mmCIF file of C-alpha atoms in Angstrom:
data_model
loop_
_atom_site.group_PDB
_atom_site.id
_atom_site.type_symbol
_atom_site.label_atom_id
_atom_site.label_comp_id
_atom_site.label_asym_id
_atom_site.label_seq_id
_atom_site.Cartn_x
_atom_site.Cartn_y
_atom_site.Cartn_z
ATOM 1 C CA UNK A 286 0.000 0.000 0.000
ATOM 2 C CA UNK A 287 1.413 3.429 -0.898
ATOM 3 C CA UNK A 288 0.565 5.656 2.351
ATOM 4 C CA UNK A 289 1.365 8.736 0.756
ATOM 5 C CA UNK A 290 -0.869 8.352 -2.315
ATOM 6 C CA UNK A 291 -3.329 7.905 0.025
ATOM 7 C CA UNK A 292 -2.618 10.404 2.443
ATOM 8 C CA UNK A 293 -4.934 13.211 2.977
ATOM 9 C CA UNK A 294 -1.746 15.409 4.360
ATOM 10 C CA UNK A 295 -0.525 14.493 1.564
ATOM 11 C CA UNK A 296 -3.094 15.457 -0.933
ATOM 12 C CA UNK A 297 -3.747 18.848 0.751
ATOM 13 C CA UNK A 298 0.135 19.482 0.242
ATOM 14 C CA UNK A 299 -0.327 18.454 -3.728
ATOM 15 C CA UNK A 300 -3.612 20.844 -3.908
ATOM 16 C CA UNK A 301 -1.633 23.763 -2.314
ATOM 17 C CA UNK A 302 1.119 23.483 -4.149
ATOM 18 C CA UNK A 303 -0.898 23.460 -7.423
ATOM 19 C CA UNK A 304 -2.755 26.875 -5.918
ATOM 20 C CA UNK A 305 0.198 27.954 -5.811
ATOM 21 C CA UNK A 306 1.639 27.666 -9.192
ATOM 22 C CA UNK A 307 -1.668 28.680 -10.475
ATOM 23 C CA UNK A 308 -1.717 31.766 -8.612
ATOM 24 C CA UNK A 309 1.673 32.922 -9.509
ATOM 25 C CA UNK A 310 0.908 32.295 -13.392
ATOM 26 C CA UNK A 311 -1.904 34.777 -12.524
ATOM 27 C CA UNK A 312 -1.557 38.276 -13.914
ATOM 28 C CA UNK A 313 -2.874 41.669 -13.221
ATOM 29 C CA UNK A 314 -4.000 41.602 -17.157
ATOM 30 C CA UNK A 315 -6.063 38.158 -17.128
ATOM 31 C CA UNK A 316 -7.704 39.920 -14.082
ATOM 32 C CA UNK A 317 -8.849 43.254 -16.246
ATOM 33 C CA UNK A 318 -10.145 41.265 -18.830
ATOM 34 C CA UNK A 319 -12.179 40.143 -16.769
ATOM 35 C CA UNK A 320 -13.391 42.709 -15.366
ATOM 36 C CA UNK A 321 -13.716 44.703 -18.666
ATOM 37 C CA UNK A 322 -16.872 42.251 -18.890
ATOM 38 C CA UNK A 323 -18.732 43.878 -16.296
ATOM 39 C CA UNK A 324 -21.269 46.245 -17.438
ATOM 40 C CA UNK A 325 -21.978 49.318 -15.258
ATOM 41 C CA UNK A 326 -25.414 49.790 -14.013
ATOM 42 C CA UNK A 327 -26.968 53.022 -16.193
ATOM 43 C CA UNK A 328 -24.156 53.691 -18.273
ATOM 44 C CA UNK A 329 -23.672 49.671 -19.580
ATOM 45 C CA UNK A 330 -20.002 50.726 -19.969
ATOM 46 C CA UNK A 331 -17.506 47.752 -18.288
ATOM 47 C CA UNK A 332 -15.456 49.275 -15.473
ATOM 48 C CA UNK A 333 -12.292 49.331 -17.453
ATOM 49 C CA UNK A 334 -13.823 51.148 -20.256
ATOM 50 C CA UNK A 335 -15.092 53.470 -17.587
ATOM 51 C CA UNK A 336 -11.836 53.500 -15.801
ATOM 52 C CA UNK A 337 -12.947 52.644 -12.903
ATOM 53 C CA UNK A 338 -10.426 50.121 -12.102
ATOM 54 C CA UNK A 339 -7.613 51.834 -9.492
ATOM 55 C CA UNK A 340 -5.524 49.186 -8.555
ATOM 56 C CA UNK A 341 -4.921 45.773 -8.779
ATOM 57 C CA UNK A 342 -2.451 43.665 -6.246
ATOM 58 C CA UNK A 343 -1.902 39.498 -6.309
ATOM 59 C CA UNK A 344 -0.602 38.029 -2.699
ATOM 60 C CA UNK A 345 -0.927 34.269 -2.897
ATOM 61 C CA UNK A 346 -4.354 33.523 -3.229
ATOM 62 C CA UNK A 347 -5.495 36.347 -3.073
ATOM 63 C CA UNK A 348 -6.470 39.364 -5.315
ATOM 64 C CA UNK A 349 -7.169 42.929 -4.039
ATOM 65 C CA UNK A 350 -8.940 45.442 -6.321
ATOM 66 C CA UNK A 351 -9.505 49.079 -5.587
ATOM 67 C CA UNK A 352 -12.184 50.887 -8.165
ATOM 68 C CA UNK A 353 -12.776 54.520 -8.230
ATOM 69 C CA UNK A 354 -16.189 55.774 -6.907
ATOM 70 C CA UNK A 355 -16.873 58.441 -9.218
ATOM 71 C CA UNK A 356 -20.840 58.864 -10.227
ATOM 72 C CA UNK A 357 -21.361 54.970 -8.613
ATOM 73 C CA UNK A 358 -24.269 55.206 -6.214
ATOM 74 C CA UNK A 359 -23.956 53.126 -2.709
ATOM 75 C CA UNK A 360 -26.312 50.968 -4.489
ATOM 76 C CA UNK A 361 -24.523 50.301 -7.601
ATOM 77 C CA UNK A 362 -21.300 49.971 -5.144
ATOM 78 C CA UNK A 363 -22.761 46.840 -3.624
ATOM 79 C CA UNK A 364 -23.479 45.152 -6.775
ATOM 80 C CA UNK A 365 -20.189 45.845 -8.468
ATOM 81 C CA UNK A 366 -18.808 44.489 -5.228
ATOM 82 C CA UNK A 367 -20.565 41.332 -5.374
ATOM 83 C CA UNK A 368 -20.161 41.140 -9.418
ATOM 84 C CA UNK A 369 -16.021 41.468 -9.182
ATOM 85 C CA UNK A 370 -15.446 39.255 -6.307
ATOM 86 C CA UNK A 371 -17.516 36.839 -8.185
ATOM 87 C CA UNK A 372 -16.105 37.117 -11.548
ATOM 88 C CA UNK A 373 -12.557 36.942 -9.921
ATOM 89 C CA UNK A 374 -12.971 33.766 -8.019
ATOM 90 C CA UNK A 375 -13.887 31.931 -10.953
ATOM 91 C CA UNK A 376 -9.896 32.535 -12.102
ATOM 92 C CA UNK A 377 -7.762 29.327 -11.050
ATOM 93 C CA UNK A 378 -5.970 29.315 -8.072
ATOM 94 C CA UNK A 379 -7.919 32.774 -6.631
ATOM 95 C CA UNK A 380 -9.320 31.937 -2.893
ATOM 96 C CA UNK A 381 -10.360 34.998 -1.827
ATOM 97 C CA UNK A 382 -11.395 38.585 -3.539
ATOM 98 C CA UNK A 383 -11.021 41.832 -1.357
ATOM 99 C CA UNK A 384 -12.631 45.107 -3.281
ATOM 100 C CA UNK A 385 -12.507 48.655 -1.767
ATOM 101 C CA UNK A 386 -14.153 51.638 -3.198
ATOM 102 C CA UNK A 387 -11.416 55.145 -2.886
ATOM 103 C CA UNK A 388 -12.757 58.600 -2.913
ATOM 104 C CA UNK A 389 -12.995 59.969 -6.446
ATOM 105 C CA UNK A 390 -14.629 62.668 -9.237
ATOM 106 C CA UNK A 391 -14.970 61.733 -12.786
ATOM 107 C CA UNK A 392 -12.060 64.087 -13.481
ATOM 108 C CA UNK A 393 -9.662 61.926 -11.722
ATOM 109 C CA UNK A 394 -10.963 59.138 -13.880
ATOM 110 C CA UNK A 395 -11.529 60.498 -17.217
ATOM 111 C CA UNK A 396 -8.539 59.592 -20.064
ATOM 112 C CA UNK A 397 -9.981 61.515 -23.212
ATOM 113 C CA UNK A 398 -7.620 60.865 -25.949
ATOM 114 C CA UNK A 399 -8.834 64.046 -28.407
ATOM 115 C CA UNK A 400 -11.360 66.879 -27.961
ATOM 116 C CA UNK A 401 -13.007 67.785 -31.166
ATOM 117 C CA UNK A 402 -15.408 70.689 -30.864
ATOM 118 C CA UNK A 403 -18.038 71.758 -33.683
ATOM 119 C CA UNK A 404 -19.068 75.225 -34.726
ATOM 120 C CA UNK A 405 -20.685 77.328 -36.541
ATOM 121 C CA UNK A 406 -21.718 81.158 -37.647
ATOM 122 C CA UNK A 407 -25.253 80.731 -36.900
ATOM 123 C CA UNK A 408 -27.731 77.798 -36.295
ATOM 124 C CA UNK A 409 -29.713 76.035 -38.418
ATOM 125 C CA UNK A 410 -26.745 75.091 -40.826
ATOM 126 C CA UNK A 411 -26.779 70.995 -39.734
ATOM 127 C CA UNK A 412 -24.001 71.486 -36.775
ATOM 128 C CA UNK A 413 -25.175 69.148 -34.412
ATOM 129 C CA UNK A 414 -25.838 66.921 -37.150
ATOM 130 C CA UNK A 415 -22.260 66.986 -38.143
ATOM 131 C CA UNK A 416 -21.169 66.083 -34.755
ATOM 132 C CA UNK A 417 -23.343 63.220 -35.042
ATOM 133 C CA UNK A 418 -22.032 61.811 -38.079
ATOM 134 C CA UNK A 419 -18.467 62.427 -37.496
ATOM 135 C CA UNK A 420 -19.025 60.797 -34.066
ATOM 136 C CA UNK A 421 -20.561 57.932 -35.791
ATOM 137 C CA UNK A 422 -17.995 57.559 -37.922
ATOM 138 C CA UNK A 423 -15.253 57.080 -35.679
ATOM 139 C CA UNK A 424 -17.320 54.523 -33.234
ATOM 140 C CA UNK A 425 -17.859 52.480 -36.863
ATOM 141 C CA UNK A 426 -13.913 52.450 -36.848
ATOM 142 C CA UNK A 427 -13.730 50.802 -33.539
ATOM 143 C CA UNK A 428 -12.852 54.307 -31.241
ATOM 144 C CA UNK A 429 -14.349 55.286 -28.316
ATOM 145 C CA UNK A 430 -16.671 58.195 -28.665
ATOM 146 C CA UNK A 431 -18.419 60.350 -26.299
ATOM 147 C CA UNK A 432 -20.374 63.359 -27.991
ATOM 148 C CA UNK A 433 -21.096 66.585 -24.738
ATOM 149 C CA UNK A 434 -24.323 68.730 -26.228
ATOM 150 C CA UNK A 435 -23.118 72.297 -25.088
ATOM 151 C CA UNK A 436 -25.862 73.755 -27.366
ATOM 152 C CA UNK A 437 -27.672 73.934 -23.508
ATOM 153 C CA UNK A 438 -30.453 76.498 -25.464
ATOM 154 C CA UNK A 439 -31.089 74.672 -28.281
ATOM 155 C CA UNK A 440 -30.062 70.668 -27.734
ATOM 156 C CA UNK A 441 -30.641 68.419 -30.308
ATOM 157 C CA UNK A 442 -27.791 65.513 -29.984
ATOM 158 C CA UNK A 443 -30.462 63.242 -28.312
ATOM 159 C CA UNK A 444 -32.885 63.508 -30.806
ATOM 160 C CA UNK A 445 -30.779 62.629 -33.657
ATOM 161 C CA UNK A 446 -29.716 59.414 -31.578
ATOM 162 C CA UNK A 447 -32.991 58.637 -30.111
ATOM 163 C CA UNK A 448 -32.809 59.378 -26.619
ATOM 164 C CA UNK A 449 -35.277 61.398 -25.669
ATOM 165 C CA UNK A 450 -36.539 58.694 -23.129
ATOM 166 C CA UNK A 451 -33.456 58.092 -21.884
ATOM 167 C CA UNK A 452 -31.977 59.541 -18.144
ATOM 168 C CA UNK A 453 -28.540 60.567 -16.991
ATOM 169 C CA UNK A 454 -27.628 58.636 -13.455
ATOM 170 C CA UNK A 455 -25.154 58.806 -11.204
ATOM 171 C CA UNK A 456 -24.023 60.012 -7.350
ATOM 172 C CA UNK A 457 -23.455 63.309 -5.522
ATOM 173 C CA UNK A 458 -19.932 62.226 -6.776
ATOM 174 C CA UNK A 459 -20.545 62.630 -10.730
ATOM 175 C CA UNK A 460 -22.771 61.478 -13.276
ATOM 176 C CA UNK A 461 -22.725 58.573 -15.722
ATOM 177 C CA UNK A 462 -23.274 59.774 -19.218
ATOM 178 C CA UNK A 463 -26.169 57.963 -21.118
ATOM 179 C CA UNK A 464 -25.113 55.276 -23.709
ATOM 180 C CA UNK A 465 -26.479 55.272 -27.457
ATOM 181 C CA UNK A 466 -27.197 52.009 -28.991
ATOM 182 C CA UNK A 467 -24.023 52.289 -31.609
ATOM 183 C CA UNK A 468 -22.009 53.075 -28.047
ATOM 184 C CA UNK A 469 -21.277 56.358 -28.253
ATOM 185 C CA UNK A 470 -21.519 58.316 -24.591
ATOM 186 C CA UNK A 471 -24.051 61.031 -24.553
ATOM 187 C CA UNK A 472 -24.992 64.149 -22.476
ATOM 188 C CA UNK A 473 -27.241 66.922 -22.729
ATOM 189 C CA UNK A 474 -29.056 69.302 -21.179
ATOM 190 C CA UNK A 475 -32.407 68.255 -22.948
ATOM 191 C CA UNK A 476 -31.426 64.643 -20.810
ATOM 192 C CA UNK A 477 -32.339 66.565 -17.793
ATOM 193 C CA UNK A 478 -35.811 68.186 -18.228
ATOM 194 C CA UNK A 479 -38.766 66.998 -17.448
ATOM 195 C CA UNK A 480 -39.903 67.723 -21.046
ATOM 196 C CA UNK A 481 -38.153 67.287 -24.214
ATOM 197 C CA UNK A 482 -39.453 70.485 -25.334
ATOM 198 C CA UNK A 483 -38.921 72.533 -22.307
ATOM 199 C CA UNK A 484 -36.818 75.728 -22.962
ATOM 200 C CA UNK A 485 -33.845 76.079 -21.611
ATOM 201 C CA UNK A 486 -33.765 80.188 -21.021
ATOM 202 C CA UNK A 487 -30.147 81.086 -19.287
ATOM 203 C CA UNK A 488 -27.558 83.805 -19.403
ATOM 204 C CA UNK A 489 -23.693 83.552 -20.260
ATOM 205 C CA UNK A 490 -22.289 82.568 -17.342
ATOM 206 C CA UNK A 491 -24.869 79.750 -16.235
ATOM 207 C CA UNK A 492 -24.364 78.369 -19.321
ATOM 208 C CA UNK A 493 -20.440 78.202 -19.702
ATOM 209 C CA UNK A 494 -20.927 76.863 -15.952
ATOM 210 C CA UNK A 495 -22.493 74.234 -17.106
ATOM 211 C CA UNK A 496 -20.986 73.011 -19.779
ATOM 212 C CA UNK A 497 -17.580 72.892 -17.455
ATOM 213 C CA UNK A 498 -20.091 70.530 -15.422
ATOM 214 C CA UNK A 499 -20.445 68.382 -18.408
ATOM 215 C CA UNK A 500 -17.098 68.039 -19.236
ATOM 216 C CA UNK A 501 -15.530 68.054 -15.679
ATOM 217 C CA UNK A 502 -18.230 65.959 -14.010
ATOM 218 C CA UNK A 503 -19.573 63.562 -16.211
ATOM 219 C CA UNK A 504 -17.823 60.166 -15.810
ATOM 220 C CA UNK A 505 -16.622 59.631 -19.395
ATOM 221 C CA UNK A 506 -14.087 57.404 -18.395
ATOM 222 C CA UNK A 507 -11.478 56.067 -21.583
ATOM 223 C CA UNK A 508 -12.648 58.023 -24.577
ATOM 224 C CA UNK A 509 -10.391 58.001 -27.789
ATOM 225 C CA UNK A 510 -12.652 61.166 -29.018
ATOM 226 C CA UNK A 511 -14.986 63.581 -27.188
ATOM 227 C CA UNK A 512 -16.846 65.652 -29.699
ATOM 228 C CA UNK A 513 -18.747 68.893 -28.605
ATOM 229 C CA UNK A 514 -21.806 70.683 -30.096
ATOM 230 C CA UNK A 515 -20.632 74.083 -29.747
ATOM 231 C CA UNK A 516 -23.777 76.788 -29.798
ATOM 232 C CA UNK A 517 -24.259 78.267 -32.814
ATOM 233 C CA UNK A 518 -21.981 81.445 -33.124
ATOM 234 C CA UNK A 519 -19.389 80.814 -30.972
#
């Protein structure tokens, strides 16, 4: 009789052993893509996409993750909690998943790549339009596109994409942008009212104030292009 083939000691030795190998063949990139598959609540952007993801740190068996907390509601918090520790422990070798949430605004988070902004004389010449299509465009080539509506008096981005059902969510820490169904990131003032139609009647300074909002506070997370709707003579 072989005692040590047979040995529970033995075995548990063999089993940690082979945690261990798995484990340290375990990388901080087979970690993000597996978190790039989680979807975020209201915005149905994955939490790299959204850069969300902080930090990422492999001790043995086990995995600590720290994600941002920009525009993520306590309730959404808990979820994505639940989701990544989840997700994580179905990796080989991972025992146990440890995920904090650190103090953050959008603008800590946000990585836009290129800010194109579109103007024109006067309105009524097909600007927004042409922010549309350009935006379109590059999200057909495989780049990630948000599109900011500063035309606050006379928005019209969401109605060219569709949205005019469609809410803005978010925290007291941001807001998460609302997502078009080719995947380009959307926001707008016309998101906001209680009517489509409502008008928007506001001097200078409110408005520049707000379109800082939109572009400081609005959790666009990794964006190759952001393309703005300029108001018409500006």
């Amino acid at each position: 009789m072989n005692f040590w083939k047979s040995s529970p000691r033995h075995n548990l030795e063999e089993y940690e052993v082979k945690c261990h190998k798995e484990v340290s063949m375990l990388t901080e990139e087979q970690i993000r893509e597996r978190l790039d598959e989680i979807l975020v609540p209201g915005v149905a952007r994955s939490l790299v996409k959204l850069n969300s993801v902080r930090e990422i740190t492999i001790s043995d068996a086990q995995v600590n993750i720290s994600l941002a907390s920009a525009a993520l509601s306590s309730e959404t918090q808990g979820w994505l909690k639940t989701k990544v520790q989840d997700v994580v422990k179905r990796l080989p070798g991972v025992r146990d998943v440890k995920v904090d949430f650190i103090e953050a605004r959008p603008r800590d988070a946000n990585e836009i790549g290129n800010v194109i902004a579109v103007m024109s004389g006067k309105g009524g010449v097909g600007k927004s339009l042409v922010a549309a299509l350009l935006g379109i465009a590059l999200a057909r080539d495989g780049k990630e596109v948000g599109i900011l509506d500063a035309d606050i008096t006379g928005p019209s981005i969401p109605k060219i994409f569709g949205l005019n059902r469609a809410r803005p969510c978010g925290s007291d820490t941001g807001i998460l942008p609302v997502l078009s169904r080719i995947g380009i990131e959307i926001i707008s003032i016309n998101l906001m009212l209680a009517h489509e139609d409502d008008a928007v009647i506001w001097r200078g300074p409110l408005i520049g104030k707000t379109i800082q909002q939109f572009y400081e506070d609005v959790l666009w997370g990794k964006l190759d292009y952001l393309m703005v709707d300029l108001p018409p003579g500006t």
